[in-house]
């Protein structure tokens, strides 16, 4: 038994890369797959009876839910609370950086860069691990055009450590670095990556001792590299665009916070934008280019992380294009950082956090649990058709377009049904 047979071939691998550096035989290596996602490749020498790769995989054990995994981590923390959807938590906050330039450079309100900066300033960590643009730093031997982002290790916070990437990433190289270099680390992670890290820390004393904080990010779904390539081709109105860089959270002053754009830069300095007015539903919400492994995830709020950061998708915050962050804290140390912040930081009730991500949660639950509602069941079936076809065929525009129109039709029917159900309950 190994991760290739039990996970990769079952379409359950998210490509996090945690298995590779933990392999005692060193026979796993992360490579880009035909689906434009990372996947482990197995060479000769796998130790018979060894199952470390499975023990650290976030999607191997179908019964191991995040709430159960984190019970030992947080249940004895003073004043800890629990919610089935949020997991364990201490407090919630609304946050934004008062420095306008810092705020505009951030994905939302700047909570991520703020907490990483404070962890470094207070010597709680020596280094931070987060996503960076890697154009030209072709360390893994792929063609440069194949990937644009990777995890990097930083001694301080700079603009290259602020990247927000809807792009495949893996932790193999940085975890190998952590295992070889005795420092205190904070690492940013999506929910599935945070779970893999906790599992790895339970198997490796070095990782457990050296990774001091996991900074989580709310996630609805990942995307393959083909998602970025497709939107770049559309934005430039050309095929096979060679990208130099992408800013996935470009803020337009004349739009609201939800209407951020993707800024694509070619190696000849030509720039194009996708403002998401047309692409957001067609290429994001439709599950086009979404890895199959995402269908096995129900964790929206990175329950295995010490703090989770998210956009404030609330009616009164969306109007401000500069962005607001919401923060859910599980670590008492990080809680103190936000409690004593000189930036705008206001305590909020958990209900606002749940409301801000209601759409993300509903979609993940629909995919994970399914639905008895005939209309929702049909919408899900269409999205899964899009997911499968787009992962197997890059040229899928016509296929996606036809099904998106059907989804929109069913969505309107569902909205009318939900409205009628609400009115019936209210007046009868």
Coordinates of N, CA, C and O in Angstrom, one line a residue, residues 115-280:
X115 N 0.0 39.5 10.6 CA 0.3 38.5 11.6 C 1.6 37.9 11.3 O 2.4 37.7 12.3
X116 N 2.0 37.7 10.1 CA 3.4 37.2 9.8 C 4.4 38.2 10.2 O 5.5 37.8 10.8
X117 N 4.2 39.4 10.0 CA 5.2 40.5 10.4 C 5.3 40.5 11.9 O 6.4 40.6 12.4
X118 N 4.2 40.4 12.6 CA 4.3 40.4 14.1 C 5.0 39.2 14.7 O 5.7 39.3 15.7
X119 N 4.7 38.0 14.1 CA 5.4 36.8 14.5 C 6.9 37.0 14.4 O 7.7 36.5 15.3
X120 N 7.4 37.6 13.3 CA 8.8 37.8 13.1 C 9.3 38.9 14.1 O 10.4 38.7 14.8
X121 N 8.6 40.0 14.2 CA 9.0 41.1 15.1 C 9.2 40.6 16.6 O 10.1 41.1 17.3
X122 N 8.3 39.8 17.0 CA 8.2 39.3 18.4 C 9.1 38.1 18.6 O 9.1 37.5 19.7
X123 N 9.9 37.7 17.6 CA 10.8 36.6 17.7 C 10.1 35.3 18.0 O 10.6 34.4 18.6
X124 N 8.8 35.2 17.6 CA 8.0 34.0 17.8 C 8.4 33.0 16.7 O 8.2 31.8 16.9
X125 N 8.8 33.5 15.6 CA 9.4 32.6 14.5 C 10.6 33.3 14.0 O 10.8 34.5 14.1
X126 N 11.4 32.5 13.3 CA 12.6 33.0 12.7 C 12.4 33.2 11.2 O 13.0 34.1 10.6
X127 N 11.5 32.4 10.6 CA 11.3 32.4 9.2 C 9.8 32.2 8.9 O 9.1 31.5 9.7
X128 N 9.4 32.7 7.8 CA 8.0 32.5 7.3 C 8.0 31.8 6.0 O 8.9 32.0 5.2
X129 N 7.0 30.9 5.8 CA 6.9 30.1 4.6 C 5.6 30.5 3.9 O 4.5 30.3 4.5
X130 N 5.6 31.1 2.8 CA 4.4 31.5 2.1 C 4.6 31.5 0.6 O 5.7 31.2 0.1
X131 N 3.6 31.7 -0.2 CA 3.6 31.6 -1.6 C 4.4 32.8 -2.2 O 4.2 34.0 -1.7
X132 N 5.2 32.5 -3.2 CA 5.9 33.6 -3.9 C 5.8 33.4 -5.4 O 5.6 32.2 -5.9
X133 N 6.0 34.4 -6.2 CA 6.1 34.3 -7.6 C 7.5 33.7 -7.9 O 8.5 34.0 -7.3
X134 N 7.5 32.7 -8.8 CA 8.8 32.0 -9.0 C 9.2 32.0 -10.5 O 10.0 31.1 -10.9
X135 N 8.7 32.9 -11.3 CA 9.1 33.0 -12.7 C 10.6 33.1 -12.8 O 11.3 34.0 -12.2
X136 N 11.2 32.1 -13.5 CA 12.7 32.2 -13.7 C 13.5 31.4 -12.6 O 14.7 31.2 -12.8
X137 N 12.9 31.0 -11.5 CA 13.6 30.3 -10.5 C 13.3 28.8 -10.6 O 12.7 28.2 -9.8
X138 N 13.6 28.3 -11.8 CA 13.1 27.0 -12.2 C 13.8 25.8 -11.5 O 14.6 25.1 -12.1
X139 N 13.5 25.7 -10.2 CA 14.3 24.8 -9.4 C 13.9 23.3 -9.5 O 14.7 22.4 -9.2
X140 N 12.7 23.0 -10.1 CA 12.3 21.6 -10.2 C 12.5 21.0 -11.5 O 12.2 19.9 -11.8
X141 N 13.0 21.8 -12.5 CA 13.3 21.2 -13.8 C 12.1 21.2 -14.8 O 12.2 20.7 -15.8
X142 N 11.0 21.9 -14.4 CA 9.9 22.0 -15.4 C 10.2 23.1 -16.4 O 11.0 24.0 -16.1
X143 N 9.5 23.1 -17.5 CA 9.6 24.2 -18.4 C 9.1 25.4 -17.7 O 8.1 25.4 -17.0
X144 N 9.8 26.6 -17.9 CA 9.4 27.8 -17.1 C 8.0 28.2 -17.3 O 7.4 28.7 -16.4
X145 N 7.4 27.9 -18.5 CA 6.0 28.3 -18.7 C 5.0 27.4 -18.0 O 3.8 27.7 -18.0
X146 N 5.5 26.4 -17.4 CA 4.6 25.4 -16.7 C 4.1 25.9 -15.4 O 3.0 25.5 -14.9
X147 N 4.9 26.7 -14.7 CA 4.4 27.2 -13.4 C 4.9 28.6 -13.0 O 5.9 29.0 -13.5
X148 N 4.1 29.2 -12.2 CA 4.4 30.6 -11.9 C 4.6 30.9 -10.4 O 5.0 32.0 -10.0
X149 N 4.2 30.0 -9.5 CA 4.2 30.2 -8.1 C 4.8 29.0 -7.4 O 4.7 27.9 -7.9
X150 N 5.4 29.3 -6.2 CA 5.8 28.2 -5.4 C 5.9 28.7 -3.9 O 5.8 29.9 -3.7
X151 N 6.1 27.8 -3.0 CA 6.3 28.2 -1.6 C 7.8 28.7 -1.5 O 8.7 28.0 -2.0
X152 N 8.0 29.7 -0.7 CA 9.3 30.2 -0.4 C 9.5 30.4 1.1 O 8.6 30.5 1.8
X153 N 10.8 30.4 1.5 CA 11.2 30.7 2.9 C 11.7 32.1 3.0 O 12.7 32.4 2.2
X154 N 11.2 32.9 3.9 CA 11.6 34.3 4.0 C 12.0 34.6 5.4 O 11.5 34.1 6.4
X155 N 13.0 35.5 5.5 CA 13.4 36.0 6.8 C 12.7 37.3 7.2 O 12.7 37.7 8.3
X156 N 12.1 37.9 6.2 CA 11.3 39.1 6.4 C 10.2 39.2 5.4 O 10.2 38.4 4.4
X157 N 9.2 40.1 5.6 CA 8.1 40.2 4.7 C 8.4 41.2 3.6 O 8.8 42.4 3.9
X158 N 8.2 40.8 2.4 CA 8.4 41.8 1.3 C 7.2 41.5 0.3 O 6.4 40.7 0.5
X159 N 7.2 42.3 -0.8 CA 6.1 42.2 -1.7 C 6.0 40.8 -2.4 O 4.9 40.4 -2.7
X160 N 7.1 40.1 -2.5 CA 7.1 38.8 -3.2 C 6.6 37.7 -2.2 O 6.3 36.6 -2.7
X161 N 6.4 38.1 -0.9 CA 5.8 37.1 0.0 C 4.4 37.4 0.3 O 3.8 36.9 1.3
X162 N 3.7 38.2 -0.5 CA 2.3 38.5 -0.3 C 1.4 37.9 -1.4 O 0.3 38.3 -1.5
X163 N 2.0 37.1 -2.2 CA 1.2 36.5 -3.3 C -0.1 35.8 -2.9 O 0.0 35.0 -1.9
X164 N -1.1 36.0 -3.6 CA -2.3 35.2 -3.5 C -2.5 34.4 -4.8 O -2.5 35.0 -5.8
X165 N -2.5 33.1 -4.7 CA -2.4 32.3 -5.9 C -3.5 31.2 -6.0 O -3.6 30.4 -5.2
X166 N -4.3 31.3 -7.1 CA -5.3 30.3 -7.4 C -4.5 29.4 -8.4 O -4.8 29.4 -9.6
X167 N -3.6 28.6 -7.9 CA -2.6 27.9 -8.7 C -2.1 26.7 -7.9 O -2.0 26.7 -6.7
X168 N -1.7 25.6 -8.6 CA -1.2 24.5 -7.9 C 0.2 24.8 -7.2 O 1.0 25.4 -7.8
X169 N 0.3 24.3 -6.0 CA 1.5 24.5 -5.2 C 1.8 23.1 -4.5 O 0.9 22.3 -4.3
X170 N 3.0 23.0 -4.1 CA 3.3 21.8 -3.2 C 4.4 22.2 -2.2 O 5.2 23.1 -2.4
X171 N 4.4 21.4 -1.1 CA 5.3 21.8 0.0 C 6.6 20.9 0.0 O 7.3 21.0 1.0
X172 N 6.8 20.2 -1.0 CA 8.0 19.2 -0.9 C 9.3 20.0 -0.6 O 10.0 19.6 0.4
X173 N 9.6 21.0 -1.3 CA 10.9 21.6 -1.2 C 11.0 22.4 0.2 O 12.1 22.3 0.8
X174 N 10.0 23.1 0.6 CA 10.1 23.9 1.8 C 10.1 23.0 3.0 O 10.8 23.3 4.0
X175 N 9.4 21.8 3.0 CA 9.4 20.9 4.1 C 10.8 20.2 4.2 O 11.3 20.0 5.3
X176 N 11.3 20.0 3.1 CA 12.7 19.4 3.1 C 13.7 20.4 3.7 O 14.6 20.0 4.5
X177 N 13.4 21.7 3.4 CA 14.3 22.7 4.0 C 14.1 22.8 5.5 O 15.0 22.9 6.3
X178 N 12.8 22.7 6.0 CA 12.5 22.7 7.4 C 13.2 21.5 8.1 O 13.7 21.7 9.2
X179 N 13.1 20.4 7.5 CA 13.7 19.2 8.1 C 15.2 19.3 8.3 O 15.8 18.7 9.2
X180 N 15.8 20.1 7.4 CA 17.3 20.2 7.4 C 17.8 21.4 8.1 O 19.0 21.5 8.4
X181 N 16.9 22.4 8.5 CA 17.4 23.6 9.0 C 16.6 23.9 10.3 O 15.3 24.1 10.3
X182 N 17.3 24.0 11.4 CA 16.6 24.1 12.7 C 16.3 25.6 13.1 O 17.1 26.3 13.7
X183 N 15.1 26.0 12.6 CA 14.6 27.3 12.9 C 13.1 27.2 13.3 O 12.5 26.1 13.2
X184 N 12.6 28.3 13.8 CA 11.2 28.3 14.1 C 10.4 28.9 12.9 O 10.8 30.0 12.5
X185 N 9.4 28.2 12.5 CA 8.7 28.6 11.3 C 7.2 28.9 11.5 O 6.5 28.3 12.3
X186 N 6.7 29.8 10.7 CA 5.2 30.0 10.5 C 5.0 29.7 9.0 O 5.8 30.1 8.1
X187 N 3.9 29.0 8.7 CA 3.6 28.6 7.3 C 2.2 28.9 7.0 O 1.3 28.6 7.8
X188 N 2.0 29.4 5.8 CA 0.6 29.7 5.3 C 0.1 28.4 4.6 O 0.9 27.8 3.9
X189 N -1.2 28.1 4.7 CA -1.7 26.9 4.2 C -3.2 26.9 4.0 O -3.9 27.5 4.8
X190 N -3.6 26.3 2.9 CA -5.1 26.1 2.6 C -5.5 24.9 3.6 O -4.7 24.2 4.2
X191 N -6.8 24.8 3.7 CA -7.3 23.7 4.7 C -6.7 22.4 4.5 O -6.3 21.7 5.5
X192 N -6.7 21.8 3.3 CA -6.1 20.5 3.1 C -4.6 20.4 3.4 O -4.1 19.4 3.9
X193 N -3.9 21.5 3.0 CA -2.5 21.6 3.3 C -2.2 21.6 4.8 O -1.3 21.0 5.4
X194 N -3.1 22.4 5.5 CA -2.9 22.5 7.0 C -3.2 21.1 7.6 O -2.5 20.8 8.6
X195 N -4.1 20.4 7.1 CA -4.4 19.1 7.7 C -3.2 18.1 7.4 O -2.8 17.4 8.3
X196 N -2.6 18.2 6.2 CA -1.5 17.4 5.9 C -0.3 17.7 6.8 O 0.5 16.9 7.3
X197 N -0.1 19.0 7.1 CA 1.0 19.5 8.0 C 0.8 18.9 9.4 O 1.8 18.4 10.0
X198 N -0.4 18.9 9.9 CA -0.7 18.4 11.2 C -0.4 16.9 11.3 O 0.2 16.4 12.2
X199 N -0.8 16.2 10.2 CA -0.5 14.8 10.2 C 1.0 14.5 10.1 O 1.5 13.6 10.8
X200 N 1.7 15.3 9.3 CA 3.1 15.2 9.2 C 3.8 15.5 10.5 O 4.8 14.8 10.9
X201 N 3.3 16.5 11.2 CA 3.9 16.9 12.5 C 3.7 15.8 13.6 O 4.5 15.6 14.5
X202 N 2.6 15.0 13.4 CA 2.4 13.9 14.3 C 3.4 12.7 14.1 O 3.5 11.8 14.9
X203 N 4.0 12.7 12.9 CA 4.9 11.6 12.5 C 6.4 12.1 12.6 O 7.3 11.2 12.6
X204 N 6.6 13.3 12.6 CA 8.0 13.9 12.6 C 8.2 14.8 13.7 O 7.6 15.9 13.7
X205 N 9.1 14.5 14.6 CA 9.4 15.3 15.8 C 10.0 16.6 15.3 O 9.8 17.7 15.9
X206 N 10.8 16.6 14.3 CA 11.5 17.8 13.8 C 10.4 18.8 13.3 O 10.5 20.0 13.6
X207 N 9.5 18.3 12.5 CA 8.4 19.2 12.0 C 7.6 19.8 13.2 O 7.3 20.9 13.2
X208 N 7.3 18.9 14.1 CA 6.4 19.3 15.3 C 7.1 20.4 16.1 O 6.5 21.4 16.5
X209 N 8.4 20.3 16.3 CA 9.2 21.2 17.1 C 9.5 22.5 16.3 O 9.7 23.6 17.0
X210 N 9.6 22.4 15.0 CA 10.0 23.6 14.2 C 8.9 24.4 13.7 O 9.0 25.7 13.5
X211 N 7.8 23.8 13.3 CA 6.6 24.6 12.8 C 5.8 25.0 14.0 O 5.1 24.3 14.6
X212 N 5.9 26.3 14.3 CA 5.3 26.9 15.4 C 3.9 27.4 15.2 O 3.0 27.3 16.1
X213 N 3.6 27.8 14.0 CA 2.3 28.4 13.6 C 1.9 28.0 12.2 O 2.7 28.1 11.3
X214 N 0.6 27.6 12.0 CA 0.1 27.4 10.7 C -1.0 28.5 10.5 O -1.9 28.6 11.3
X215 N -0.8 29.3 9.5 CA -1.7 30.4 9.2 C -2.6 30.0 8.0 O -2.2 29.8 6.9
X216 N -3.9 29.7 8.4 CA -4.8 29.1 7.4 C -5.5 30.2 6.5 O -5.6 31.3 6.9
X217 N -6.0 29.7 5.4 CA -6.7 30.6 4.5 C -8.0 29.9 4.1 O -8.0 28.7 3.8
X218 N -9.1 30.6 4.2 CA -10.4 30.0 3.7 C -10.3 29.5 2.3 O -9.6 30.2 1.5
X219 N -10.9 28.4 2.0 CA -10.8 27.9 0.6 C -12.1 27.3 0.2 O -12.7 26.5 0.9
X220 N -12.5 27.6 -1.1 CA -13.7 27.0 -1.6 C -13.3 25.8 -2.6 O -14.0 24.8 -2.6
X221 N -12.2 26.0 -3.3 CA -11.7 25.0 -4.2 C -10.3 25.4 -4.7 O -10.0 26.6 -4.7
X222 N -9.5 24.5 -5.1 CA -8.3 24.8 -5.8 C -8.5 24.9 -7.3 O -9.6 24.5 -7.8
X223 N -7.5 25.3 -8.0 CA -7.6 25.3 -9.5 C -6.2 24.8 -10.1 O -5.2 25.0 -9.5
X224 N -6.3 24.2 -11.2 CA -5.1 23.7 -11.9 C -4.5 24.9 -12.6 O -5.0 25.9 -12.7
X225 N -3.2 24.6 -13.1 CA -2.5 25.7 -13.9 C -3.3 26.0 -15.2 O -3.1 27.1 -15.7
X226 N -4.1 25.1 -15.6 CA -4.9 25.3 -16.9 C -5.9 26.4 -16.7 O -6.3 27.1 -17.6
X227 N -6.4 26.6 -15.4 CA -7.3 27.7 -15.2 C -6.7 29.0 -15.5 O -7.3 29.9 -16.2
X228 N -5.5 29.2 -15.0 CA -4.8 30.5 -15.2 C -4.5 30.7 -16.7 O -4.7 31.7 -17.3
X229 N -4.0 29.6 -17.4 CA -3.7 29.6 -18.8 C -4.9 30.0 -19.6 O -4.9 30.8 -20.6
X230 N -6.0 29.4 -19.3 CA -7.3 29.6 -20.0 C -7.7 31.1 -19.9 O -8.0 31.7 -21.0
X231 N -7.7 31.6 -18.7 CA -8.1 33.0 -18.6 C -7.1 34.0 -19.2 O -7.5 35.1 -19.7
X232 N -5.8 33.7 -19.2 CA -4.8 34.5 -19.8 C -5.0 34.5 -21.3 O -5.0 35.6 -22.0
X233 N -5.3 33.4 -21.9 CA -5.6 33.3 -23.3 C -6.8 34.1 -23.7 O -6.8 34.8 -24.7
X234 N -7.8 34.1 -22.9 CA -9.0 34.8 -23.2 C -8.7 36.3 -23.0 O -9.2 37.2 -23.8
X235 N -8.0 36.7 -22.0 CA -7.7 38.1 -21.7 C -6.9 38.7 -22.8 O -7.1 39.9 -23.2
X236 N -5.9 38.0 -23.4 CA -5.1 38.5 -24.5 C -5.7 38.2 -25.8 O -5.2 38.7 -26.9
X237 N -6.7 37.4 -25.8 CA -7.4 37.0 -27.1 C -6.4 36.3 -28.0 O -6.4 36.5 -29.2
X238 N -5.6 35.5 -27.4 CA -4.6 34.7 -28.2 C -4.4 33.3 -27.5 O -4.7 33.1 -26.3
X239 N -3.9 32.3 -28.2 CA -3.7 31.0 -27.7 C -2.2 30.9 -27.2 O -1.3 31.6 -27.7
X240 N -2.0 30.0 -26.2 CA -0.7 29.6 -25.7 C 0.1 30.8 -25.3 O 1.3 31.0 -25.6
X241 N -0.5 31.7 -24.5 CA 0.2 32.9 -24.0 C 1.3 32.4 -23.0 O 1.1 31.6 -22.2
X242 N 2.5 33.0 -23.1 CA 3.6 32.7 -22.2 C 3.6 33.8 -21.1 O 3.9 35.0 -21.4
X243 N 3.2 33.5 -19.9 CA 3.0 34.5 -18.9 C 4.3 34.7 -18.1 O 5.1 33.8 -17.9
X244 N 4.5 35.9 -17.8 CA 5.6 36.3 -16.9 C 5.2 36.4 -15.4 O 5.9 35.9 -14.5
X245 N 4.0 36.9 -15.2 CA 3.5 36.9 -13.8 C 2.0 37.1 -13.8 O 1.4 37.5 -14.9
X246 N 1.4 36.9 -12.7 CA -0.1 37.0 -12.5 C -0.3 37.7 -11.1 O 0.3 37.2 -10.1
X247 N -1.2 38.7 -11.1 CA -1.7 39.2 -9.8 C -3.1 38.8 -9.8 O -4.0 39.3 -10.5
X248 N -3.4 37.8 -8.9 CA -4.8 37.3 -8.8 C -5.7 38.2 -8.0 O -6.9 37.8 -7.9
X249 N -5.2 39.2 -7.4 CA -6.1 40.1 -6.5 C -5.8 41.5 -6.9 O -5.4 42.3 -6.0
X250 N -6.0 41.9 -8.1 CA -5.8 43.3 -8.5 C -7.1 44.1 -8.2 O -8.2 43.7 -8.6
X251 N -7.0 45.2 -7.4 CA -8.1 45.9 -7.0 C -8.4 47.1 -7.8 O -7.5 48.0 -8.1
X252 N -9.6 47.2 -8.3 CA -10.1 48.4 -9.1 C -10.8 49.4 -8.3 O -11.7 49.1 -7.6
X253 N -10.3 50.6 -8.3 CA -10.9 51.7 -7.5 C -12.3 52.0 -7.8 O -13.1 52.5 -6.9
X254 N -12.7 51.7 -9.0 CA -14.1 52.0 -9.4 C -15.1 50.8 -9.3 O -16.2 50.9 -9.8
X255 N -14.6 49.8 -8.6 CA -15.4 48.6 -8.5 C -15.5 48.2 -7.0 O -14.8 48.8 -6.1
X256 N -16.3 47.2 -6.6 CA -16.4 46.8 -5.3 C -15.4 45.7 -5.0 O -14.7 45.2 -5.9
X257 N -15.3 45.3 -3.7 CA -14.2 44.4 -3.3 C -14.3 43.0 -4.0 O -13.3 42.4 -4.2
X258 N -15.6 42.6 -4.3 CA -15.7 41.3 -4.9 C -15.3 41.3 -6.4 O -15.1 40.3 -7.0
X259 N -15.2 42.5 -7.0 CA -14.9 42.7 -8.4 C -13.5 42.9 -8.7 O -13.1 43.7 -9.5
X260 N -12.6 42.2 -7.9 CA -11.2 42.3 -8.1 C -10.9 41.6 -9.4 O -11.7 40.8 -9.9
X261 N -9.8 41.9 -10.0 CA -9.4 41.3 -11.3 C -8.2 40.5 -11.3 O -7.4 40.5 -10.3
X262 N -7.9 39.8 -12.3 CA -6.7 39.0 -12.5 C -5.8 39.9 -13.5 O -6.3 40.1 -14.7
X263 N -4.6 40.2 -13.1 CA -3.7 41.0 -14.0 C -2.7 40.1 -14.5 O -1.8 39.5 -13.8
X264 N -2.7 39.9 -15.8 CA -1.7 39.0 -16.5 C -0.6 39.8 -17.2 O -0.9 40.8 -17.9
X265 N 0.6 39.4 -17.0 CA 1.8 40.1 -17.6 C 2.5 39.1 -18.5 O 2.9 38.0 -18.0
X266 N 2.8 39.4 -19.7 CA 3.6 38.6 -20.6 C 5.1 39.0 -20.5 O 5.4 40.0 -20.0
X267 N 5.9 38.1 -21.1 CA 7.3 38.4 -21.0 C 7.8 39.5 -21.9 O 8.9 39.9 -21.9
X268 N 6.9 40.0 -22.7 CA 7.2 41.2 -23.5 C 6.6 42.5 -22.9 O 6.5 43.5 -23.6
X269 N 6.2 42.4 -21.6 CA 5.7 43.5 -20.8 C 4.3 43.9 -21.2 O 3.7 44.9 -20.7
X270 N 3.6 43.2 -22.1 CA 2.2 43.4 -22.4 C 1.4 42.9 -21.3 O 1.6 41.9 -20.7
X271 N 0.3 43.7 -21.0 CA -0.5 43.4 -19.8 C -2.0 43.3 -20.3 O -2.4 44.0 -21.2
X272 N -2.7 42.4 -19.7 CA -4.1 42.2 -19.9 C -4.8 41.9 -18.6 O -4.2 41.4 -17.7
X273 N -6.1 42.2 -18.5 CA -6.9 42.0 -17.3 C -8.1 41.1 -17.6 O -8.7 41.2 -18.6
X274 N -8.4 40.3 -16.6 CA -9.7 39.6 -16.6 C -10.4 40.2 -15.4 O -10.0 40.0 -14.2
X275 N -11.5 41.0 -15.6 CA -12.2 41.7 -14.5 C -13.2 40.8 -13.9 O -13.9 41.2 -13.0
X276 N -13.3 39.5 -14.3 CA -14.2 38.5 -13.7 C -15.7 38.8 -13.9 O -16.5 38.0 -13.3
X277 N -16.1 39.8 -14.6 CA -17.5 40.1 -14.8 C -18.2 38.9 -15.5 O -19.3 38.5 -15.3
X278 N -17.4 38.3 -16.5 CA -18.0 37.2 -17.3 C -17.3 35.9 -16.9 O -17.9 34.8 -17.0
X279 N -16.1 35.9 -16.4 CA -15.4 34.7 -16.2 C -15.6 34.1 -14.8 O -15.4 32.9 -14.6
X280 N -16.0 34.9 -13.8 CA -16.1 34.4 -12.5 C -17.0 33.2 -12.3 O -16.7 32.2 -11.7

